[in-house]
Tab-separated table of C-alpha atoms in Angstrom:
chain	number	residue	atom	x	y	z
A	1	MET	CA	0.387	0.837	-0.221
A	2	ILE	CA	2.456	2.143	0.702
A	3	SER	CA	4.222	1.501	-2.215
A	4	LEU	CA	1.785	1.943	-4.617
A	5	PHE	CA	1.120	5.570	-2.551
A	6	ARG	CA	4.491	6.311	-3.845
A	7	LEU	CA	4.276	5.493	-6.896
A	8	PHE	CA	1.441	8.095	-7.065
A	9	CYS	CA	3.126	10.432	-5.930
A	10	ILE	CA	5.720	10.441	-8.729
A	11	TYR	CA	3.707	9.564	-11.089
A	12	ALA	CA	1.401	13.544	-9.839
A	13	LEU	CA	4.438	14.949	-9.914
A	14	GLY	CA	5.597	13.774	-13.716
A	15	LEU	CA	2.476	15.110	-14.528
A	16	ARG	CA	2.518	18.391	-13.021
A	17	TYR	CA	5.690	19.117	-13.977
A	18	GLY	CA	5.813	17.828	-17.232
A	19	LYS	CA	3.071	20.251	-18.202
A	20	SER	CA	5.157	22.426	-16.979
A	21	VAL	CA	7.594	21.864	-19.267
A	22	ARG	CA	5.166	21.309	-21.986
A	23	GLY	CA	3.327	24.798	-21.232
A	24	GLN	CA	7.487	26.704	-21.552
A	25	ASP	CA	7.207	25.282	-25.177
A	26	ASP	CA	4.754	26.457	-25.709
A	27	ASN	CA	5.027	30.098	-24.161
A	28	GLN	CA	8.307	30.674	-22.297
A	29	ASP	CA	10.952	28.993	-20.458
A	30	THR	CA	10.483	29.604	-16.662
A	31	GLY	CA	13.543	28.121	-15.645
A	32	ALA	CA	12.296	25.246	-13.752
A	33	ARG	CA	14.848	21.761	-13.451
A	34	PHE	CA	12.984	18.351	-12.029
A	35	LEU	CA	15.627	15.457	-11.704
A	36	CYS	CA	14.646	11.728	-11.467
A	37	ARG	CA	16.459	9.742	-8.440
A	38	ALA	CA	15.936	6.261	-7.251
A	39	ILE	CA	14.188	6.876	-3.598
A	40	ARG	CA	14.359	3.537	-1.353
A	41	VAL	CA	11.512	1.455	-0.287
A	42	GLY	CA	10.000	2.767	3.039
A	43	ALA	CA	11.934	6.250	2.555
A	44	ASN	CA	9.378	9.282	3.949
A	45	THR	CA	9.768	11.920	0.623
A	46	CYS	CA	8.056	13.297	-2.303
A	47	LEU	CA	9.912	14.712	-5.326
A	48	VAL	CA	10.799	18.061	-5.635
A	49	PRO	CA	12.482	20.505	-8.254
A	50	VAL	CA	15.993	20.995	-7.686
A	51	SER	CA	17.469	23.758	-8.983
A	52	SER	CA	20.587	23.545	-10.254
A	53	GLU	CA	21.245	27.063	-12.437
A	54	PRO	CA	19.883	31.269	-11.538
A	55	SER	CA	15.923	31.759	-11.327
A	56	ALA	CA	13.904	32.776	-14.064
A	57	SER	CA	13.049	36.390	-11.329
A	58	SER	CA	17.042	36.781	-12.695
A	59	GLN	CA	17.357	36.280	-15.931
A	60	GLU	CA	14.646	38.383	-16.559
A	61	GLU	CA	15.365	41.083	-14.283
A	62	GLN	CA	19.569	41.291	-16.275
A	63	LEU	CA	16.763	40.919	-19.470
A	64	ARG	CA	15.405	44.038	-18.448
A	65	ASN	CA	18.907	46.061	-16.968
A	66	THR	CA	20.328	45.656	-21.429
A	67	VAL	CA	17.241	46.766	-22.283
A	68	MET	CA	16.971	49.891	-20.700
A	69	GLN	CA	20.867	49.718	-21.579
A	70	LEU	CA	19.997	50.234	-24.878
A	71	ARG	CA	17.356	52.126	-24.598
A	72	GLU	CA	19.577	55.465	-23.062
A	73	THR	CA	22.036	54.718	-24.875
A	74	ILE	CA	19.765	55.117	-28.697
A	75	LEU	CA	18.144	58.158	-26.976
A	76	GLN	CA	21.523	59.644	-26.534
A	77	GLN	CA	22.681	58.272	-29.827
A	78	LYS	CA	19.520	60.256	-31.292
A	79	GLU	CA	20.134	63.198	-28.767
A	80	THR	CA	23.912	63.619	-30.380
A	81	ILE	CA	22.958	63.558	-33.921
A	82	VAL	CA	19.790	66.595	-33.139
A	83	ASN	CA	22.015	68.756	-31.601
A	84	GLN	CA	24.755	68.388	-34.336
A	85	LEU	CA	21.600	68.879	-36.509
A	86	GLY	CA	21.295	71.959	-34.901
A	87	THR	CA	24.819	72.939	-35.006
A	88	ILE	CA	25.119	71.889	-38.903
A	89	ASN	CA	21.758	74.393	-39.712
A	90	GLU	CA	23.191	77.208	-37.605
A	91	LEU	CA	26.100	77.237	-39.335
A	92	THR	CA	24.590	77.086	-42.608
A	93	SER	CA	22.049	79.683	-41.729
A	94	LYS	CA	25.262	82.100	-40.357
A	95	LEU	CA	26.981	81.037	-44.214
A	96	SER	CA	23.823	82.756	-45.676
A	97	LEU	CA	24.446	85.411	-44.058
A	98	CYS	CA	27.569	86.178	-43.850
A	99	GLU	CA	26.634	85.676	-48.653
A	100	SER	CA	23.679	87.843	-48.476
A	101	ALA	CA	25.335	91.330	-45.856
A	102	SER	CA	28.241	90.482	-48.399
A	103	GLU	CA	26.141	91.065	-51.874
A	104	GLY	CA	24.086	93.334	-49.526
A	105	ARG	CA	26.406	96.258	-48.391
A	106	LYS	CA	27.221	98.990	-50.846
A	107	TYR	CA	30.271	101.267	-50.234
A	108	TYR	CA	30.301	104.853	-52.395
A	109	GLY	CA	32.797	107.886	-50.944
A	110	GLY	CA	33.908	105.790	-48.111
A	111	SER	CA	31.105	105.008	-46.437
A	112	ARG	CA	28.847	102.506	-45.740
A	113	GLY	CA	25.424	101.433	-45.917
A	114	LYS	CA	23.051	98.970	-45.352
A	115	VAL	CA	20.725	97.626	-47.285
A	116	LYS	CA	17.230	97.455	-46.221
A	117	GLY	CA	14.906	94.784	-44.817
A	118	LYS	CA	18.372	92.019	-44.359
A	119	GLN	CA	19.785	92.252	-41.273
A	120	ASN	CA	22.544	89.687	-40.075
A	121	THR	CA	22.854	87.765	-37.192
A	122	MET	CA	25.955	87.868	-37.521
A	123	GLY	CA	26.384	91.049	-36.505
A	124	ASP	CA	26.762	94.040	-39.294
A	125	VAL	CA	29.683	94.998	-40.275
A	126	PRO	CA	31.310	97.958	-38.588
A	127	ARG	CA	32.369	101.582	-40.115
A	128	ASP	CA	35.567	100.352	-39.155
A	129	PRO	CA	37.294	97.676	-41.176
A	130	ASN	CA	39.752	96.537	-38.367
A	131	GLU	CA	36.916	96.241	-36.090
A	132	THR	CA	34.917	94.425	-38.574
A	133	ILE	CA	38.604	92.455	-38.870
A	134	ASP	CA	38.195	91.444	-35.266
A	135	ASN	CA	34.763	90.831	-35.244
A	136	LEU	CA	35.067	88.075	-38.022
A	137	GLY	CA	37.807	86.539	-35.794
A	138	LYS	CA	35.979	86.247	-32.513
A	139	THR	CA	32.908	84.713	-35.110
A	140	MET	CA	35.685	82.170	-36.390
A	141	GLN	CA	37.256	81.346	-33.211
A	142	SER	CA	33.085	80.696	-31.947
A	143	LEU	CA	32.931	78.239	-34.822
A	144	LYS	CA	36.359	76.368	-33.646
A	145	ASP	CA	35.791	75.774	-30.549
A	146	ARG	CA	32.340	74.166	-31.434
A	147	LEU	CA	33.456	71.944	-33.941
A	148	GLU	CA	36.073	71.020	-30.231
A	149	ASN	CA	32.902	70.555	-28.102
A	150	LEU	CA	31.400	68.724	-30.881
A	151	GLU	CA	34.605	66.411	-31.482
A	152	GLN	CA	34.772	66.305	-27.363
A	153	GLN	CA	31.031	64.629	-27.849
A	154	GLN	CA	32.200	62.918	-30.052
A	155	GLN	CA	35.006	61.068	-27.484
A	156	ARG	CA	32.926	61.203	-24.794
A	157	ALA	CA	29.909	58.874	-27.041
A	158	ASN	CA	32.945	56.623	-27.780
A	159	SER	CA	34.380	56.166	-24.157
A	160	SER	CA	30.460	55.087	-23.524
A	161	GLY	CA	30.292	52.948	-26.486
A	162	VAL	CA	28.103	55.641	-28.781
A	163	LEU	CA	29.550	55.683	-32.452
A	164	PHE	CA	29.824	59.338	-33.592
A	165	PRO	CA	28.467	59.480	-36.918
A	166	SER	CA	32.045	60.049	-39.565
A	167	GLU	CA	29.488	61.164	-41.960
A	168	LEU	CA	28.077	63.948	-39.988
A	169	ARG	CA	31.505	64.537	-38.946
A	170	ASP	CA	33.225	65.008	-42.160
A	171	LEU	CA	29.641	67.460	-42.956
A	172	LEU	CA	30.721	69.932	-40.424
A	173	GLN	CA	33.971	70.297	-40.797
A	174	ARG	CA	33.321	70.356	-44.918
A	175	ARG	CA	30.972	73.717	-43.756
A	176	LEU	CA	33.438	75.042	-41.306
A	177	GLY	CA	36.387	75.016	-44.241
A	178	GLU	CA	33.682	76.244	-46.268
A	179	LEU	CA	32.535	79.511	-44.120
A	180	GLU	CA	36.252	80.281	-42.895
A	181	LYS	CA	37.068	80.627	-46.773
A	182	HIS	CA	34.441	82.940	-47.276
A	183	LEU	CA	35.286	84.732	-43.502
A	184	LEU	CA	38.547	84.675	-46.025
A	185	ASN	CA	37.540	86.441	-48.609
A	186	LYS	CA	35.502	88.862	-47.033
A	187	VAL	CA	38.103	89.300	-44.425
A	188	ASN	CA	40.771	90.381	-48.021
A	189	ASN	CA	37.998	92.666	-49.356
A	190	LEU	CA	37.845	94.506	-45.521
A	191	GLU	CA	41.555	95.100	-46.464
A	192	GLU	CA	41.682	96.596	-49.848
A	193	GLU	CA	38.116	98.512	-49.602
A	194	LYS	CA	40.071	99.742	-46.574
A	195	SER	CA	43.480	100.251	-49.202
A	196	LEU	CA	40.824	101.846	-51.867
A	197	LEU	CA	39.633	104.575	-48.983
A	198	TYR	CA	42.360	105.167	-47.503
A	199	ASN	CA	43.655	106.382	-51.174
A	200	GLU	CA	40.032	108.703	-51.651
A	201	THR	CA	40.984	109.918	-48.295
A	202	ALA	CA	45.100	110.684	-50.087
A	203	VAL	CA	43.977	112.216	-52.560
A	204	HIS	CA	40.927	114.440	-51.433
A	205	ARG	CA	43.503	115.794	-48.714
A	206	GLN	CA	45.883	117.274	-51.706
A	207	LYS	CA	43.537	118.309	-53.040
A	208	THR	CA	42.318	120.007	-49.912
A	209	GLU	CA	45.746	120.890	-49.569
A	210	SER	CA	46.357	122.600	-53.185
A	211	THR	CA	42.499	125.004	-52.702
A	212	LEU	CA	43.946	125.833	-49.413
A	213	ASN	CA	47.526	127.037	-50.843
A	214	SER	CA	46.048	128.632	-53.909
A	215	LEU	CA	43.660	130.507	-51.217
A	216	LEU	CA	46.334	131.844	-48.305
A	217	THR	CA	48.469	132.513	-52.428
A	218	ARG	CA	45.672	134.738	-53.769
A	219	ILE	CA	45.292	136.222	-50.247
A	220	ASN	CA	48.698	136.798	-50.212
A	221	GLU	CA	48.811	139.074	-53.408
A	222	LEU	CA	45.761	140.131	-51.873
A	223	GLU	CA	47.909	141.961	-49.100
A	224	LYS	CA	50.843	142.560	-50.717
A	225	GLY	CA	48.745	144.477	-53.453
A	226	GLY	CA	45.732	145.458	-51.819
A	227	VAL	CA	42.287	145.048	-51.777
A	228	GLY	CA	39.237	146.532	-53.891
A	229	PHE	CA	40.676	146.247	-57.707
A	230	LYS	CA	37.597	146.592	-59.538
A	231	SER	CA	39.181	144.062	-62.465
A	232	PRO	CA	42.564	142.157	-62.663
A	233	GLU	CA	43.990	144.844	-64.355
A	234	GLN	CA	43.088	148.283	-62.152
A	235	PHE	CA	45.619	148.270	-60.408
A	236	LYS	CA	48.865	150.135	-60.363
A	237	LEU	CA	53.114	149.757	-58.503
A	238	VAL	CA	54.308	151.798	-56.730
A	239	LEU	CA	58.638	152.032	-55.937
A	240	PRO	CA	58.649	155.231	-53.201
A	241	LEU	CA	62.234	155.244	-52.965
A	242	ARG	CA	65.083	154.898	-55.323
A	243	THR	CA	66.540	151.912	-54.037
A	244	ASN	CA	68.010	148.748	-55.719
A	245	TYR	CA	65.295	146.449	-53.696
A	246	LEU	CA	62.574	147.691	-54.564
A	247	TYR	CA	60.871	146.733	-58.469
A	248	GLY	CA	58.687	144.237	-60.088
A	249	ARG	CA	58.592	141.815	-61.925
A	250	MET	CA	56.331	140.074	-64.808
A	251	THR	CA	55.819	136.047	-64.095
A	252	LYS	CA	56.457	136.293	-69.119
A	253	SER	CA	58.620	136.603	-70.725
A	254	LEU	CA	59.278	137.137	-74.286
A	255	PRO	CA	58.782	135.294	-77.256
A	256	GLU	CA	61.279	136.419	-80.582
A	257	MET	CA	60.024	139.572	-81.897
A	258	TYR	CA	61.156	141.218	-85.130
A	259	ALA	CA	57.918	144.440	-84.067
A	260	PHE	CA	56.880	145.511	-80.972
A	261	THR	CA	54.467	148.107	-79.216
A	262	LEU	CA	55.490	149.001	-75.288
A	263	CYS	CA	53.037	150.987	-73.946
A	264	MET	CA	51.913	152.278	-70.752
A	265	TRP	CA	50.719	154.537	-68.118
A	266	LEU	CA	53.881	155.815	-65.944
A	267	ARG	CA	54.047	158.743	-63.519
A	268	SER	CA	56.778	160.538	-61.231
A	269	SER	CA	58.386	163.610	-60.316
A	270	ALA	CA	61.382	162.151	-60.068
A	271	SER	CA	64.850	164.201	-60.569
A	272	PRO	CA	67.545	163.602	-61.573
A	273	GLY	CA	65.152	161.819	-64.437
A	274	ILE	CA	62.299	159.652	-63.343
A	275	GLY	CA	65.265	156.147	-63.710
A	276	THR	CA	63.902	152.866	-65.748
A	277	PRO	CA	60.179	152.001	-65.749
A	278	PHE	CA	60.969	149.240	-67.997
A	279	SER	CA	64.197	146.745	-68.902
A	280	TYR	CA	63.538	143.436	-70.743
A	281	GLY	CA	67.412	141.334	-70.343
A	282	VAL	CA	68.356	138.117	-72.162
A	283	PRO	CA	71.579	135.397	-71.951
A	284	GLY	CA	74.150	137.333	-73.164
A	285	GLN	CA	72.683	140.745	-73.687
A	286	ALA	CA	71.427	143.405	-70.670
A	287	ASN	CA	70.350	146.046	-72.531
A	288	GLU	CA	67.955	144.093	-75.053
A	289	ILE	CA	64.957	146.561	-74.517
A	290	VAL	CA	65.423	149.626	-72.111
A	291	LEU	CA	63.586	152.758	-71.211
A	292	ILE	CA	64.908	154.920	-69.265
A	293	GLU	CA	65.978	158.432	-67.996
A	294	TRP	CA	68.180	158.738	-64.979
A	295	GLY	CA	70.385	162.456	-65.067
A	296	ASN	CA	69.572	165.621	-67.126
A	297	ASN	CA	69.180	163.019	-70.373
A	298	PRO	CA	66.135	163.189	-72.541
A	299	ILE	CA	64.647	159.490	-71.688
A	300	GLU	CA	66.484	157.408	-74.220
A	301	LEU	CA	65.284	153.315	-76.017
A	302	LEU	CA	67.904	150.983	-76.143
A	303	ILE	CA	67.589	147.557	-78.126
A	304	ASN	CA	70.351	145.582	-78.007
A	305	ASP	CA	71.957	148.303	-76.677
A	306	LYS	CA	71.806	150.752	-79.363
A	307	VAL	CA	70.761	154.020	-78.261
A	308	ALA	CA	67.843	156.435	-79.640
A	309	GLN	CA	66.558	159.703	-77.954
A	310	LEU	CA	62.259	159.801	-77.172
A	311	PRO	CA	61.253	163.336	-77.318
A	312	LEU	CA	59.332	162.466	-74.330
A	313	SER	CA	58.319	164.377	-70.896
A	314	VAL	CA	56.504	162.928	-68.353
A	315	ARG	CA	58.921	164.295	-64.700
A	316	ASP	CA	56.010	166.861	-63.963
A	317	GLY	CA	54.124	163.977	-61.132
A	318	ARG	CA	51.301	163.766	-63.035
A	319	TRP	CA	49.765	160.305	-64.817
A	320	HIS	CA	50.640	159.807	-68.271
A	321	HIS	CA	49.911	157.361	-71.575
A	322	ILE	CA	53.139	156.386	-73.487
A	323	CYS	CA	53.627	154.532	-76.617
A	324	ILE	CA	57.437	153.367	-77.690
A	325	THR	CA	56.519	151.005	-81.899
A	326	TRP	CA	59.307	149.272	-83.757
A	327	THR	CA	60.430	147.478	-86.042
A	328	THR	CA	63.477	145.359	-87.288
A	329	ARG	CA	63.095	146.591	-90.875
A	330	ASP	CA	65.008	149.718	-91.376
A	331	GLY	CA	65.312	149.904	-86.870
A	332	GLN	CA	62.166	151.718	-86.891
A	333	TRP	CA	60.202	153.788	-84.169
A	334	LYS	CA	57.564	155.782	-82.803
A	335	ALA	CA	57.196	157.106	-79.310
A	336	TYR	CA	53.243	158.572	-78.503
A	337	GLN	CA	52.479	160.812	-75.849
A	338	ASN	CA	48.629	160.780	-74.167
A	339	GLY	CA	47.723	159.511	-78.000
A	340	GLN	CA	49.604	162.134	-79.661
A	341	LYS	CA	52.520	161.251	-82.036
A	342	LEU	CA	55.870	163.243	-80.028
A	343	GLY	CA	58.966	161.383	-82.322
A	344	SER	CA	60.033	159.133	-84.997
A	345	GLY	CA	63.263	157.871	-86.321
A	346	ASP	CA	65.000	154.716	-88.058
A	347	ASN	CA	68.533	152.496	-87.960
A	348	LEU	CA	67.414	151.483	-84.250
A	349	ALA	CA	69.196	147.811	-84.346
A	350	PRO	CA	67.953	146.887	-87.855
A	351	TRP	CA	67.335	143.921	-88.583
A	352	HIS	CA	68.489	142.618	-85.337
A	353	PRO	CA	65.575	139.994	-83.830
A	354	ILE	CA	64.160	140.687	-80.045
A	355	LYS	CA	65.960	137.583	-78.615
A	356	PRO	CA	63.283	135.272	-76.019
A	357	GLY	CA	63.759	133.600	-72.907
A	358	GLY	CA	63.708	137.512	-70.422
A	359	ALA	CA	63.299	138.698	-67.581
A	360	ILE	CA	60.887	141.525	-67.611
A	361	ILE	CA	61.547	144.122	-64.920
A	362	LEU	CA	59.450	146.371	-64.019
A	363	GLY	CA	61.691	149.982	-61.916
A	364	GLN	CA	65.022	149.033	-62.340
A	365	GLU	CA	68.073	148.780	-64.935
A	366	GLN	CA	69.215	145.368	-65.253
A	367	ASP	CA	72.673	144.864	-65.990
A	368	MET	CA	72.771	140.981	-65.679
A	369	VAL	CA	69.244	138.764	-66.340
A	370	GLY	CA	67.631	139.889	-63.334
A	371	GLY	CA	69.522	141.601	-61.278
A	372	ARG	CA	72.617	143.678	-60.440
A	373	PHE	CA	70.512	147.167	-60.112
A	374	ASP	CA	72.395	150.373	-59.974
A	375	ALA	CA	70.396	152.690	-57.405
A	376	THR	CA	71.171	156.001	-59.510
A	377	GLN	CA	69.414	153.973	-62.952
A	378	ALA	CA	65.895	153.225	-60.321
A	379	PHE	CA	62.960	154.517	-61.401
A	380	VAL	CA	59.998	156.232	-58.732
A	381	GLY	CA	56.485	156.639	-58.874
A	382	GLU	CA	53.583	154.746	-60.343
A	383	LEU	CA	53.266	152.107	-63.191
A	384	SER	CA	50.443	151.053	-64.735
A	385	GLN	CA	48.852	148.598	-67.355
A	386	VAL	CA	51.742	147.574	-68.843
A	387	ASN	CA	51.171	145.178	-72.654
A	388	ILE	CA	53.403	144.787	-75.171
A	389	TRP	CA	51.822	143.664	-78.863
A	390	ASP	CA	54.217	141.486	-80.583
A	391	LYS	CA	53.323	143.510	-83.695
A	392	VAL	CA	52.904	147.768	-84.853
A	393	LEU	CA	50.067	149.029	-83.074
A	394	LYS	CA	48.355	151.717	-85.505
A	395	PRO	CA	47.585	154.853	-83.600
A	396	ALA	CA	43.692	154.777	-83.687
A	397	ASP	CA	44.312	151.816	-80.918
A	398	ILE	CA	46.748	154.077	-79.839
A	399	LEU	CA	44.343	157.046	-78.926
A	400	THR	CA	41.560	154.724	-77.838
A	401	MET	CA	43.567	153.761	-75.286
A	402	ALA	CA	45.475	157.455	-74.088
A	403	ASN	CA	41.343	159.064	-74.169
A	404	CYS	CA	40.304	155.942	-72.032
A	405	SER	CA	37.727	154.651	-75.628
A	406	SER	CA	39.457	152.040	-74.889
A	407	TYR	CA	40.999	149.118	-72.773
A	408	ILE	CA	43.128	146.685	-75.152
A	409	PRO	CA	45.907	143.996	-73.358
A	410	GLY	CA	48.810	143.329	-74.919
A	411	ASN	CA	48.863	139.864	-76.559
A	412	VAL	CA	52.492	138.810	-75.930
A	413	VAL	CA	52.714	139.940	-72.226
A	414	SER	CA	49.567	141.857	-70.580
A	415	TRP	CA	48.956	143.613	-67.378
A	416	LEU	CA	47.090	141.815	-64.769
A	417	ASP	CA	47.266	141.020	-60.759
A	418	SER	CA	48.360	137.585	-61.368
A	419	THR	CA	51.802	138.328	-63.740
A	420	VAL	CA	53.104	140.809	-61.733
A	421	GLU	CA	55.311	140.515	-58.999
A	422	VAL	CA	56.748	142.625	-56.192
A	423	PHE	CA	59.851	142.871	-54.056
A	424	GLY	CA	61.230	144.779	-51.701
A	425	GLY	CA	59.637	146.843	-48.757
A	426	GLY	CA	58.335	149.827	-49.761
A	427	ALA	CA	56.421	148.790	-53.126
A	428	ALA	CA	52.873	147.613	-53.774
A	429	LYS	CA	50.306	147.006	-55.873
A	430	LEU	CA	47.394	149.311	-54.646
A	431	PRO	CA	43.729	149.741	-56.871
A	432	LEU	CA	44.231	152.708	-59.900
A	433	GLU	CA	42.625	155.520	-60.568
A	434	LEU	CA	39.555	155.496	-63.076
A	435	CYS	CA	40.738	156.200	-66.355
A	436	LEU	CA	38.897	159.546	-66.719
A	437	GLU	CA	41.062	160.631	-63.581
A	438	ARG	CA	44.276	160.159	-65.266
A	439	VAL	CA	43.411	162.193	-68.342
A	440	SER	CA	42.004	164.673	-66.596
A	441	GLU	CA	45.492	165.480	-65.073
A	442	THR	CA	47.211	165.511	-68.603
């Protein structure tokens, strides 16, 4: 009876655990194992399951932990990829903004204007090119720092078992290289614009300085010659003392001439003789053309150091208009005072052409070209409207100038404020009396 009970127990247990094993095939392995062993007849025991390996709950816990670790790794990988895509989009956006900013900038006359409706998140280009270059350098350094941070994230990901996509890293490096290239081009363009702006500024400064110098020269001329000239020819040269350092000089010279007419207004009461109102000297001949009155001699006309005495009288301290004509043909000459011909002659340096390139001195007689003056031969008085023509003027033209009917400037040398220089303290350029006032004195 006892043996029969033992067999029934074994059978029942076999049915129970056999079913469990079949259920494991249908669903999942529970981890239970059973052993069959021989039991001695009479032993008071029953078969029980024996666990020789870890329990099912322990393996499930390990599997769950593994799944959670994989899920966390995947989430970290996804977050890293999202961050990297955001960085790429940001770099791409800034690169586009850099390109649009470079196209949207316009420069004119050294000033820099910004296109309306466009904003640059990297900062507007400053007015100072050096500040622009510094800002671009800072932006470049910031982008490089971000790349270093991404590489550090890659290293941390590799240490934690997460792989950093090589394609994404290559894309970032390529984008950064393109951005660096564009930024370097922008820096070079700014340097070129800075150089052009400097050159334009230098040219503008030179023009300004030139204008200021012209104004200063004009002011100096006005200070020397006085102000209030009604026209450029309405002034007179005043030489009040008989010295060898007061004189005027014409800035223009004479060309080669075969005839000429010399006219002027003068006033002098000096004695003895008015001195030398006009002299023209050339290299090798200081007395090429000279008009002089010294001592008790009459006024003399010298051409190539040849002399002709003129029947003119101008020592009375009044204004007089005088004209001298000469031609190389037979050396013919004529002398006019106040529009009237007072004398003429010939054989004065016949067939001699007037030599060019000399110096015209007013108020002094030249012993060498432009210098070596003698105080005893200096002119004392006032001179005005000294004009020279390279032809013999008609008597009617000379008369119209003498009676104030017209003013004819010389076609070779004309009397202008800008062409007469004054030398010596006491000499000056002053406003000229009206022509009718001068005529009334004669």
